[in-house]
CSV table of C-alpha atoms and ligand atoms in Angstrom, one decimal:
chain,number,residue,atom,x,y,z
A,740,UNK,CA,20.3,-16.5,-24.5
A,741,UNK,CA,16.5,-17.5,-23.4
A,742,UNK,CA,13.8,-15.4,-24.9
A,743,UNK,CA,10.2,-15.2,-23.2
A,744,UNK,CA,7.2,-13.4,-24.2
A,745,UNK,CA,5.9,-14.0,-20.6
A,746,UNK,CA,8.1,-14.6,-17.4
A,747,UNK,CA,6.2,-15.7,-14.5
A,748,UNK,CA,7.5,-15.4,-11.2
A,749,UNK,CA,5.8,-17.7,-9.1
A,750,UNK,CA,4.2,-21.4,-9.7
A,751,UNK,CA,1.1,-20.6,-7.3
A,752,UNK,CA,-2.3,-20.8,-8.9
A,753,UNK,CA,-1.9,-17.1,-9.8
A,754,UNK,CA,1.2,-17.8,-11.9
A,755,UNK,CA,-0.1,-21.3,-12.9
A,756,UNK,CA,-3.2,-19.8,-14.5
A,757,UNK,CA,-1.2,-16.5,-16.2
A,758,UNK,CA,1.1,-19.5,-17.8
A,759,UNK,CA,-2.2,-21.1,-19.3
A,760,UNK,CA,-3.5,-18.3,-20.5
A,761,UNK,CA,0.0,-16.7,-21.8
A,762,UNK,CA,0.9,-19.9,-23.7
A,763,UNK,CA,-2.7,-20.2,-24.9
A,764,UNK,CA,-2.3,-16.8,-27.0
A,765,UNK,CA,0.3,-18.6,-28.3
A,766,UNK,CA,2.9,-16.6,-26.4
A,767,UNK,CA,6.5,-18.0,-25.5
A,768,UNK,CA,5.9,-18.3,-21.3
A,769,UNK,CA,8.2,-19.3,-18.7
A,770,UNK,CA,7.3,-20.0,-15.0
A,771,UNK,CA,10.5,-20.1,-12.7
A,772,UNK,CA,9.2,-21.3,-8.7
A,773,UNK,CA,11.7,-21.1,-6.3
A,774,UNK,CA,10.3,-24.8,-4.9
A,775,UNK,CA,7.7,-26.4,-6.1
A,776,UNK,CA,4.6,-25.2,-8.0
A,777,UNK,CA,1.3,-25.2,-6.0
A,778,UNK,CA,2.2,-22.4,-3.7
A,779,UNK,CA,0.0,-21.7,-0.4
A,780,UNK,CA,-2.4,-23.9,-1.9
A,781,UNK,CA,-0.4,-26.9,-1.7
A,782,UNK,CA,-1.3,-26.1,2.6
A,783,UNK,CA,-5.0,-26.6,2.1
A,784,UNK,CA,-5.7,-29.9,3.3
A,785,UNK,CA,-9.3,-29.9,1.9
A,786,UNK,CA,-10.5,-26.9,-0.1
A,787,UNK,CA,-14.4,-26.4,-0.5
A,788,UNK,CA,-15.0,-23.5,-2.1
A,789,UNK,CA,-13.7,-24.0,-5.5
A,790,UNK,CA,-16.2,-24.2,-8.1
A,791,UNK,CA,-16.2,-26.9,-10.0
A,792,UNK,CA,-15.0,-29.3,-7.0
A,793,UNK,CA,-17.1,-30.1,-3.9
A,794,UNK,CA,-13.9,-31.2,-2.2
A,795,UNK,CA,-10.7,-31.1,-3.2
A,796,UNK,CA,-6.9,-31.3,-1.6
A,797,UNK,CA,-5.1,-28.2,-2.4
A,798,UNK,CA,-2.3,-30.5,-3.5
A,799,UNK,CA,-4.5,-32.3,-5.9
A,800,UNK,CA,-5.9,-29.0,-7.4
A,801,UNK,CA,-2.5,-27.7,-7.9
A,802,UNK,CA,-1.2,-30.4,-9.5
A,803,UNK,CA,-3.7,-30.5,-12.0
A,804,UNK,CA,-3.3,-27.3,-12.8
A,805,UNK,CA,0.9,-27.8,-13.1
A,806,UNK,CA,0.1,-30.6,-15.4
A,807,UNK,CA,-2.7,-28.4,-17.3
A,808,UNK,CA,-0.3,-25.8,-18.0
A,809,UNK,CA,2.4,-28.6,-19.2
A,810,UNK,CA,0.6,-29.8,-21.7
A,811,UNK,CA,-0.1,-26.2,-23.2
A,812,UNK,CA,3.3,-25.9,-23.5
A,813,UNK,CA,4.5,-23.7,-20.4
A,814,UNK,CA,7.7,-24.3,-19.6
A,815,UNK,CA,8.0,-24.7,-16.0
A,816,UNK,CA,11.3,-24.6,-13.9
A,817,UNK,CA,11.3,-25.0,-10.2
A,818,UNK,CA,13.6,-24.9,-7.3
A,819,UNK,CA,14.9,-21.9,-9.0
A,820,UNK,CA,16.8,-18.9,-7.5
A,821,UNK,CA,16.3,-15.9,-9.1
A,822,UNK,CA,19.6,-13.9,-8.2
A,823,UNK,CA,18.9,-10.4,-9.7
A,824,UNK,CA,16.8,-8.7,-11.7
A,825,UNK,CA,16.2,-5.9,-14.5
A,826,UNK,CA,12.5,-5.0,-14.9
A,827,UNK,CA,13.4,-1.1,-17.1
A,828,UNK,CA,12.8,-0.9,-20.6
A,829,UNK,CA,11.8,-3.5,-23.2
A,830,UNK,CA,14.0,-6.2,-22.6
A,831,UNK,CA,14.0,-7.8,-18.5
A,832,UNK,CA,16.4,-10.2,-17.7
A,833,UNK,CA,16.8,-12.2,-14.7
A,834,UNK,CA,19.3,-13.9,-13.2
A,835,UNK,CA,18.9,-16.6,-11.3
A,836,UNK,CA,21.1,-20.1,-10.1
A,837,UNK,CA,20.6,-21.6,-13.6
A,838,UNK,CA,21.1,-19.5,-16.4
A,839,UNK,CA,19.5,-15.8,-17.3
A,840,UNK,CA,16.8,-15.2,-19.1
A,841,UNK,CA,15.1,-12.4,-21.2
A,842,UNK,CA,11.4,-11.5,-21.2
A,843,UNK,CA,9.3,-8.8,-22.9
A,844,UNK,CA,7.4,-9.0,-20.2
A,845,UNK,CA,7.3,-10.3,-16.3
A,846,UNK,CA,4.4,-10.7,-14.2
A,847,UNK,CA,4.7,-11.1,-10.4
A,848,UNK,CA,3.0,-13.7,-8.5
A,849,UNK,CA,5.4,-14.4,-5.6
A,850,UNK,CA,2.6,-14.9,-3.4
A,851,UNK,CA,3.4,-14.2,0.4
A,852,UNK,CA,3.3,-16.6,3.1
A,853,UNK,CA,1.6,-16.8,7.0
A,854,UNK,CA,4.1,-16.1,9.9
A,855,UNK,CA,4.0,-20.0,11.8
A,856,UNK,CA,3.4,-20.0,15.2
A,857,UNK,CA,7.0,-20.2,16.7
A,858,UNK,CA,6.1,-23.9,18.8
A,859,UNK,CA,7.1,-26.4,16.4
A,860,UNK,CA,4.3,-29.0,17.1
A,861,UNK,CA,3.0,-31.3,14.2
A,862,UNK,CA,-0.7,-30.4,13.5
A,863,UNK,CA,-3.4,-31.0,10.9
A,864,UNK,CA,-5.4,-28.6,13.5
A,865,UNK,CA,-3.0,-25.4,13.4
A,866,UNK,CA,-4.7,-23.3,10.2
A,867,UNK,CA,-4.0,-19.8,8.7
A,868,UNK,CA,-7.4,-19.4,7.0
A,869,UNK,CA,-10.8,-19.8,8.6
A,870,UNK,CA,-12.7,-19.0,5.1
A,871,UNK,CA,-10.5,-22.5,4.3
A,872,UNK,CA,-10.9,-24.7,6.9
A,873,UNK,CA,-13.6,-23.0,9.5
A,874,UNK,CA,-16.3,-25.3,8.9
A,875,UNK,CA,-14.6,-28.3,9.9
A,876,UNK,CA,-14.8,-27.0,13.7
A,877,UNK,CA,-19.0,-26.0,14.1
A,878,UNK,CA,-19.5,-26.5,17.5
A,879,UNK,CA,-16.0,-27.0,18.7
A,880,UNK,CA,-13.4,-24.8,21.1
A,881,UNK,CA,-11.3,-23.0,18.5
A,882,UNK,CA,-8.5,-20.7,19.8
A,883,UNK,CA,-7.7,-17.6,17.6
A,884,UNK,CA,-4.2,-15.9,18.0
A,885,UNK,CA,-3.9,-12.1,17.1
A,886,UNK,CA,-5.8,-9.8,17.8
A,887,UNK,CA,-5.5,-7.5,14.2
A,888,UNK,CA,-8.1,-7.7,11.6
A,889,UNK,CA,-7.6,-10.7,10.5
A,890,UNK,CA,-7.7,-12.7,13.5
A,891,UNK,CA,-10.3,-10.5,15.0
A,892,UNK,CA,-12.4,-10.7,11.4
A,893,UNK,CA,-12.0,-14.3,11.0
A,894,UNK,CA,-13.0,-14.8,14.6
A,895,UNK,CA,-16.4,-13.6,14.1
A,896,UNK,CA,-16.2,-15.5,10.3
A,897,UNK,CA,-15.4,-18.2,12.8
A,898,UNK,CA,-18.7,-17.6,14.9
A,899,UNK,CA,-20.6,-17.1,11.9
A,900,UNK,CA,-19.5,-20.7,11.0
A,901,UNK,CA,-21.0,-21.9,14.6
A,902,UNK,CA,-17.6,-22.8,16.4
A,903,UNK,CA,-18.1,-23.4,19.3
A,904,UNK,CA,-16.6,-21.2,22.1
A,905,UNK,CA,-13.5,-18.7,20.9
A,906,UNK,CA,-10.6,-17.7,23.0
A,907,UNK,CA,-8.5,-14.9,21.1
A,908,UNK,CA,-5.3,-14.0,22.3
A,909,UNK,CA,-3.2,-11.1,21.8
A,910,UNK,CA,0.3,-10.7,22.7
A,911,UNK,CA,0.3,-6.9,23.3
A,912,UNK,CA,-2.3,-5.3,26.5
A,913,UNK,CA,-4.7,-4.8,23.7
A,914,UNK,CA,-6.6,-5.6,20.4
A,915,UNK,CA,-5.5,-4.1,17.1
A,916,UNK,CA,-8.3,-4.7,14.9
A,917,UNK,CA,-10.7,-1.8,13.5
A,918,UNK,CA,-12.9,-0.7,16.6
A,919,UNK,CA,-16.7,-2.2,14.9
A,920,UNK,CA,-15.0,-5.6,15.0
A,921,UNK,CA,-13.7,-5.4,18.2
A,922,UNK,CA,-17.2,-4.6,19.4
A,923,UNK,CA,-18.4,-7.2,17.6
A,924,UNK,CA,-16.6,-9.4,18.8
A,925,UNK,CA,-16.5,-8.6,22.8
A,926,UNK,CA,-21.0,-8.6,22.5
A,927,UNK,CA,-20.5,-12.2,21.7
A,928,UNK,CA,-21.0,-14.8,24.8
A,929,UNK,CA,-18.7,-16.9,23.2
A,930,UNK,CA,-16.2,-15.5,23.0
A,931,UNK,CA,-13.0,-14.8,25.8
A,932,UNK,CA,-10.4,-12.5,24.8
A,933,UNK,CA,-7.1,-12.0,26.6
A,934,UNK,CA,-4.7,-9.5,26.0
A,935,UNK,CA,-0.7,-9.4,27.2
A,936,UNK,CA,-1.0,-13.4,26.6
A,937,UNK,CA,0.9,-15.6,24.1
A,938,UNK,CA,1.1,-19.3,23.1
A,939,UNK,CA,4.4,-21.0,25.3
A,940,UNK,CA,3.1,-24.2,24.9
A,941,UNK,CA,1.4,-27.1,23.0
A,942,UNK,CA,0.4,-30.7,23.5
A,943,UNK,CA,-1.2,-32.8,20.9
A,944,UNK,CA,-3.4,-36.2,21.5
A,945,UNK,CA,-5.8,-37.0,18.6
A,946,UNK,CA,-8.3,-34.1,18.4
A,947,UNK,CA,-7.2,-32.7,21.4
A,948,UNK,CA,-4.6,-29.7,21.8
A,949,UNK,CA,-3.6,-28.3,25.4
A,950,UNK,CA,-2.5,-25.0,24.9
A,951,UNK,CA,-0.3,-23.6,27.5
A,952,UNK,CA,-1.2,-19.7,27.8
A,953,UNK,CA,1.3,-17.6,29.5
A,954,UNK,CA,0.7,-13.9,30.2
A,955,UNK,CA,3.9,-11.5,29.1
A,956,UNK,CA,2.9,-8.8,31.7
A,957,UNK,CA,3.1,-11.3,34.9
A,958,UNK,CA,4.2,-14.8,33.4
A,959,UNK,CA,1.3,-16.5,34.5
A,960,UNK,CA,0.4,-19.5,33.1
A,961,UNK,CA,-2.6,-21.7,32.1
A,962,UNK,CA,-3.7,-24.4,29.8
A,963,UNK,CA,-6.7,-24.3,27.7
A,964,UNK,CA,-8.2,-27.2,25.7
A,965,UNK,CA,-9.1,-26.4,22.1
A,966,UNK,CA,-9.8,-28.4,18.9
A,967,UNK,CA,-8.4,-25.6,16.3
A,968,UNK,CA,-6.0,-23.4,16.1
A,969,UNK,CA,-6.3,-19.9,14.0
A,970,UNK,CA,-2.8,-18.0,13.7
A,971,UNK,CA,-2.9,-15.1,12.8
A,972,UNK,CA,0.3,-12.8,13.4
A,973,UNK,CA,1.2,-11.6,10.1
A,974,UNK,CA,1.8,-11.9,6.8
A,975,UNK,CA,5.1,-11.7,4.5
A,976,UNK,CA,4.2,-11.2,1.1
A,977,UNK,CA,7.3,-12.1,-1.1
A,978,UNK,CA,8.7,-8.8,-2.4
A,979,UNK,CA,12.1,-7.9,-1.4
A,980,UNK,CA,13.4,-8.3,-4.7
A,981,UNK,CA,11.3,-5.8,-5.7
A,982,UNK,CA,11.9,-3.1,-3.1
A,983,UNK,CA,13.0,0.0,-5.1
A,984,UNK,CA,12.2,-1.5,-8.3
A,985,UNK,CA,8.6,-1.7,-7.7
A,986,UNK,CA,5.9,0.0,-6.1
A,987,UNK,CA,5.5,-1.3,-2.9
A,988,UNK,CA,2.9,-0.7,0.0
A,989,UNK,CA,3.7,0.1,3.6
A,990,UNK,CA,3.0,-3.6,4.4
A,991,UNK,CA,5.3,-4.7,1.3
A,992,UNK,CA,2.5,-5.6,-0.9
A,993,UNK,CA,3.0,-4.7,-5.0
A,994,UNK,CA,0.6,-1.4,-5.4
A,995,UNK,CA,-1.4,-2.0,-9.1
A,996,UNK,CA,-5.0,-1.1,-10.3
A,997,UNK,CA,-7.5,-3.8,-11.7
A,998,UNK,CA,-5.2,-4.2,-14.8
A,999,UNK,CA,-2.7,-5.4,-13.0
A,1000,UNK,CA,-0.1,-3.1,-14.5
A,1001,UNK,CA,2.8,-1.9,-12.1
A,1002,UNK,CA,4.6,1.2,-11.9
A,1003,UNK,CA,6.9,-0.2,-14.8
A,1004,UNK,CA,5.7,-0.8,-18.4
A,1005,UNK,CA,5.9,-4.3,-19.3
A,1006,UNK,CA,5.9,-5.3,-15.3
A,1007,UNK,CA,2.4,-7.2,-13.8
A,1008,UNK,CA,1.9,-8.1,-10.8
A,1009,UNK,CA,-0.9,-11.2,-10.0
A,1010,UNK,CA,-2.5,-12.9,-6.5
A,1011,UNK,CA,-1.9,-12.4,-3.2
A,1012,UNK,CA,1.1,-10.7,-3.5
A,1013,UNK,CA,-0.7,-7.6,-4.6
A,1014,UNK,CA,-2.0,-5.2,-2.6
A,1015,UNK,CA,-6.1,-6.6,-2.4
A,1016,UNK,CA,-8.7,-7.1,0.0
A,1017,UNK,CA,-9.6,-10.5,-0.5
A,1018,UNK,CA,-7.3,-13.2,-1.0
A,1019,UNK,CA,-8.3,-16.2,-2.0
A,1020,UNK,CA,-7.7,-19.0,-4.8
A,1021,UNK,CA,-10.3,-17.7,-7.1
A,1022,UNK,CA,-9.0,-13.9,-6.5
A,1023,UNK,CA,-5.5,-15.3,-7.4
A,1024,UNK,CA,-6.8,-16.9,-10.9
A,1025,UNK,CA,-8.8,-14.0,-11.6
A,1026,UNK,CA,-5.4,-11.4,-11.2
A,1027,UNK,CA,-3.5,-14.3,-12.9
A,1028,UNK,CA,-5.8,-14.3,-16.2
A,1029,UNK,CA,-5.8,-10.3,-16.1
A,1030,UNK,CA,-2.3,-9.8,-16.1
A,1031,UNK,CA,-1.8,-12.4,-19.0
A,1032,UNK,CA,-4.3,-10.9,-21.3
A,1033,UNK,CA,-2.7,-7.3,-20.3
A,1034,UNK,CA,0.9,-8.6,-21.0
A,1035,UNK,CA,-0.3,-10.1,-24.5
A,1036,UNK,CA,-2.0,-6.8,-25.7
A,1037,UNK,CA,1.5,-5.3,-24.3
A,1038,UNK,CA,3.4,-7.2,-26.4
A,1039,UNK,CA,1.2,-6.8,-29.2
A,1040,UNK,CA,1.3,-2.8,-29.1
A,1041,UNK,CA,4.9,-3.1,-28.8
A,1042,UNK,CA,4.9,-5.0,-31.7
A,1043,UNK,CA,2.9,-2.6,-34.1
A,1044,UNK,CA,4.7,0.2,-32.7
A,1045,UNK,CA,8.2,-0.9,-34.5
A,1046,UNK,CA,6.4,-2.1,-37.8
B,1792,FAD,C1,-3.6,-23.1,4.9
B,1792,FAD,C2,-4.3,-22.4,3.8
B,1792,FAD,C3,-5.5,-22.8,3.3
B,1792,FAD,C4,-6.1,-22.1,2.3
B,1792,FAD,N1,-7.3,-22.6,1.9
B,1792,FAD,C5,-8.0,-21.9,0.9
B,1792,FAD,C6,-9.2,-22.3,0.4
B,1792,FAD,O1,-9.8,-23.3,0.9
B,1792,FAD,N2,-9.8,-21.6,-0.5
B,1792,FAD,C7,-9.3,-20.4,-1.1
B,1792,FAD,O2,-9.9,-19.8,-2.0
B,1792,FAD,N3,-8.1,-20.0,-0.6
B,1792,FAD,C8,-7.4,-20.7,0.4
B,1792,FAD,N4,-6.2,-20.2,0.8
B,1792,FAD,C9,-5.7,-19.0,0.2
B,1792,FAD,C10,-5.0,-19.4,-1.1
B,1792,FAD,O3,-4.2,-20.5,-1.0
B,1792,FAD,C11,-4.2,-18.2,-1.7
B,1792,FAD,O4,-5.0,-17.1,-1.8
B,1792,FAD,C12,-3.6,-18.5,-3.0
B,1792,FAD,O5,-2.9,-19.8,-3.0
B,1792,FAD,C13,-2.7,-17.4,-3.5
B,1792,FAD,O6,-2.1,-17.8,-4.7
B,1792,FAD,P1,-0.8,-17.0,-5.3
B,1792,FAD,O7,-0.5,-17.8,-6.6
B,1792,FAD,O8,-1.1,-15.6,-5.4
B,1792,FAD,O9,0.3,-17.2,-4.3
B,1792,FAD,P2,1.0,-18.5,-3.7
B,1792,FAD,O10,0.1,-19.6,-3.6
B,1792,FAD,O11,1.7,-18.0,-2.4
B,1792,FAD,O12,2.2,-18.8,-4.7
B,1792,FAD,C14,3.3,-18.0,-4.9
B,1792,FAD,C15,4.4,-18.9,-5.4
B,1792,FAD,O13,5.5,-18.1,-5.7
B,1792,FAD,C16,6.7,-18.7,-5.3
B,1792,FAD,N5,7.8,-17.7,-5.1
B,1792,FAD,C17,7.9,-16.8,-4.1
B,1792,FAD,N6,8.9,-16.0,-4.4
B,1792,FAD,C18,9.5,-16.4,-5.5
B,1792,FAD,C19,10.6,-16.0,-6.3
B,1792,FAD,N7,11.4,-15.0,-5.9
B,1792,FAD,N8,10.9,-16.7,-7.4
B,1792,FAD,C20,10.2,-17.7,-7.8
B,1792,FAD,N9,9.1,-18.2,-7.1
B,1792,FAD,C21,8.8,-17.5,-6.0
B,1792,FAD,C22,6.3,-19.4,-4.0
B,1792,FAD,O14,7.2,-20.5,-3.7
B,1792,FAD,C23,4.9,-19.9,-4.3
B,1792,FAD,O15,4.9,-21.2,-4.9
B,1792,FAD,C24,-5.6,-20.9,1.8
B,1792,FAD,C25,-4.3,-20.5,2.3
B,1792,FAD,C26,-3.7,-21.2,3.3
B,1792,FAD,C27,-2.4,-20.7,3.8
């Protein structure tokens, strides 16, 4: 039988940076990753906004961080399943593909990940993220897909950034987003939006991607040329394990305060996989280093409690 203080489910930079500061208080703390650790980050090409580094590759940063944690004496296992779990009471256990294993306390940070655009085209120019990788296209033709907040918001961080000229496209006969950044949006020269149109076609040479446009109302068709692509037509955060178990928002996403705590004692939850406004890599460390310090005063209360 394995015995944890700390079971971390999730090797992103939220899990990653629980496990350093779980083994740090000299707690017992396992991270199981269902691949390999790094998470979303491990998609930034070049991350810029990470004190500390000018530039970095989000594959870089992560591994750093894996092999920070190592050294602590985390114990990391990846390409894990986990089959089942039991969250009630003092003792969790979960089961996964290699062996079960028992926790006085778990914290969540299973992360979520982008719905792809469904044309399977090799891009460094298709991106998820225009707080990540927006600058790289000042003064270029960027096309945005979705027309919810988050395309619609990271359109106009988009023109904020100076792109060049915008075309948004939304697959339904009209925009989603709340109505001040629609409006925003639409005053803008720059911008064209079309509604009832999707993406049914892409063609890559160097820089340049011809997107071919095809509108679901009367299966029209045209090609525009752009520099970027923005997708932006939903998110998954990675919860079903939890449905029933856990608290859960309409959208999926696991409901906790600023402690981190769930709706189950001895349960955290940590980064994007929580119900937030911002998600980013320094939100993910900040819910990560939360929810360990919570888990060790946990385990510590518990601890008095049956002197
Ligand atoms: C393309 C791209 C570029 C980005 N660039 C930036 C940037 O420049 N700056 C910035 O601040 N933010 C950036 N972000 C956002 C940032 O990467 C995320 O906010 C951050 O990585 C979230 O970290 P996380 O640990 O919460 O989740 P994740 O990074 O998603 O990690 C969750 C991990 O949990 C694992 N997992 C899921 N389910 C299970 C399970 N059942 N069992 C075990 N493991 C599981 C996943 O495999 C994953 O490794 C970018 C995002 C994308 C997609």
């Amino acid at each position: 039988m394995e015995q944890y203080d700390i079971v971390i489910l999730g090797g992103g930079i939220a899990g990653l940076t629980a496990a350093v500061y779980g083994v740090r208080a000299g707690l017992k703390t396992l991270v199981l990753e269902k691949n390999t650790c790094g998470g979303l980050a491990n998609w930034a090409i070049e991350i810029e906004n990470f004190p500390s580094h000018e530039k970095i590759g989000g594959q870089d940063l992560m591994t750093r961080i894996k092999s920070q944690a190592l050294n602590l004496g985390v114990e990391i296992r990846e390409i894990i399943e986990v089959e089942g779990i039991q969250l009630e009471g003092r003792s969790k256990e979960i089961k996964t593909d290699d062996g079960i294993f028992y926790s006085k306390t778990i914290i969540v940070a299973s992360g979520r990940e982008p719905i792809p655009l469904s044309i399977m085209v090799d891009s460094d120019h298709i991106h998820y993220c225009a707080i990540c990788d927006g600058t790289a296209y000042r003064g270029k033709d960027v096309l945005v897909v979705g027309g919810g907040n988050s395309g619609v918001c990271d359109a106009l961080y988009l023109l904020n950034q100076g792109v060049g000229g915008i075309t948004l496209i939304e697959q339904m006969d009209r925009l989603f987003a709340a109505k001040v950044s629609q409006e925003a949006l639409l005053a803008r020269p720059e911008v064209n939006v079309m509604t009832s149109t999707e993406v049914c076609g892409l063609t890559v040479d160097g820089d340049s991607h011809r997107v071919t446009l095809r509108n679901t109302q009367t299966a029209a068709r045209q090609e525009i040329e752009v520099r970027g692509i923005f997708v932006y037509i939903g998110q998954v955060p990675h919860t079903s394990l939890f449905k029933g178990i856990l608290e859960l928002d309409e959208q999926g996403y696991i409901q906790a305060d600023e402690t981190m705590h769930t709706n189950l004692e001895g349960v955290f939850v940590a980064g994007d996989v929580r119900r937030k406004k911002y998600r980013q890599l320094t939100t993910a460390m900040n819910d990560g280093t939360i929810a360990a310090l919570e888990a060790e005063e946990y385990i510590h209360k518990n601890a008095r409690m049956t002197k």
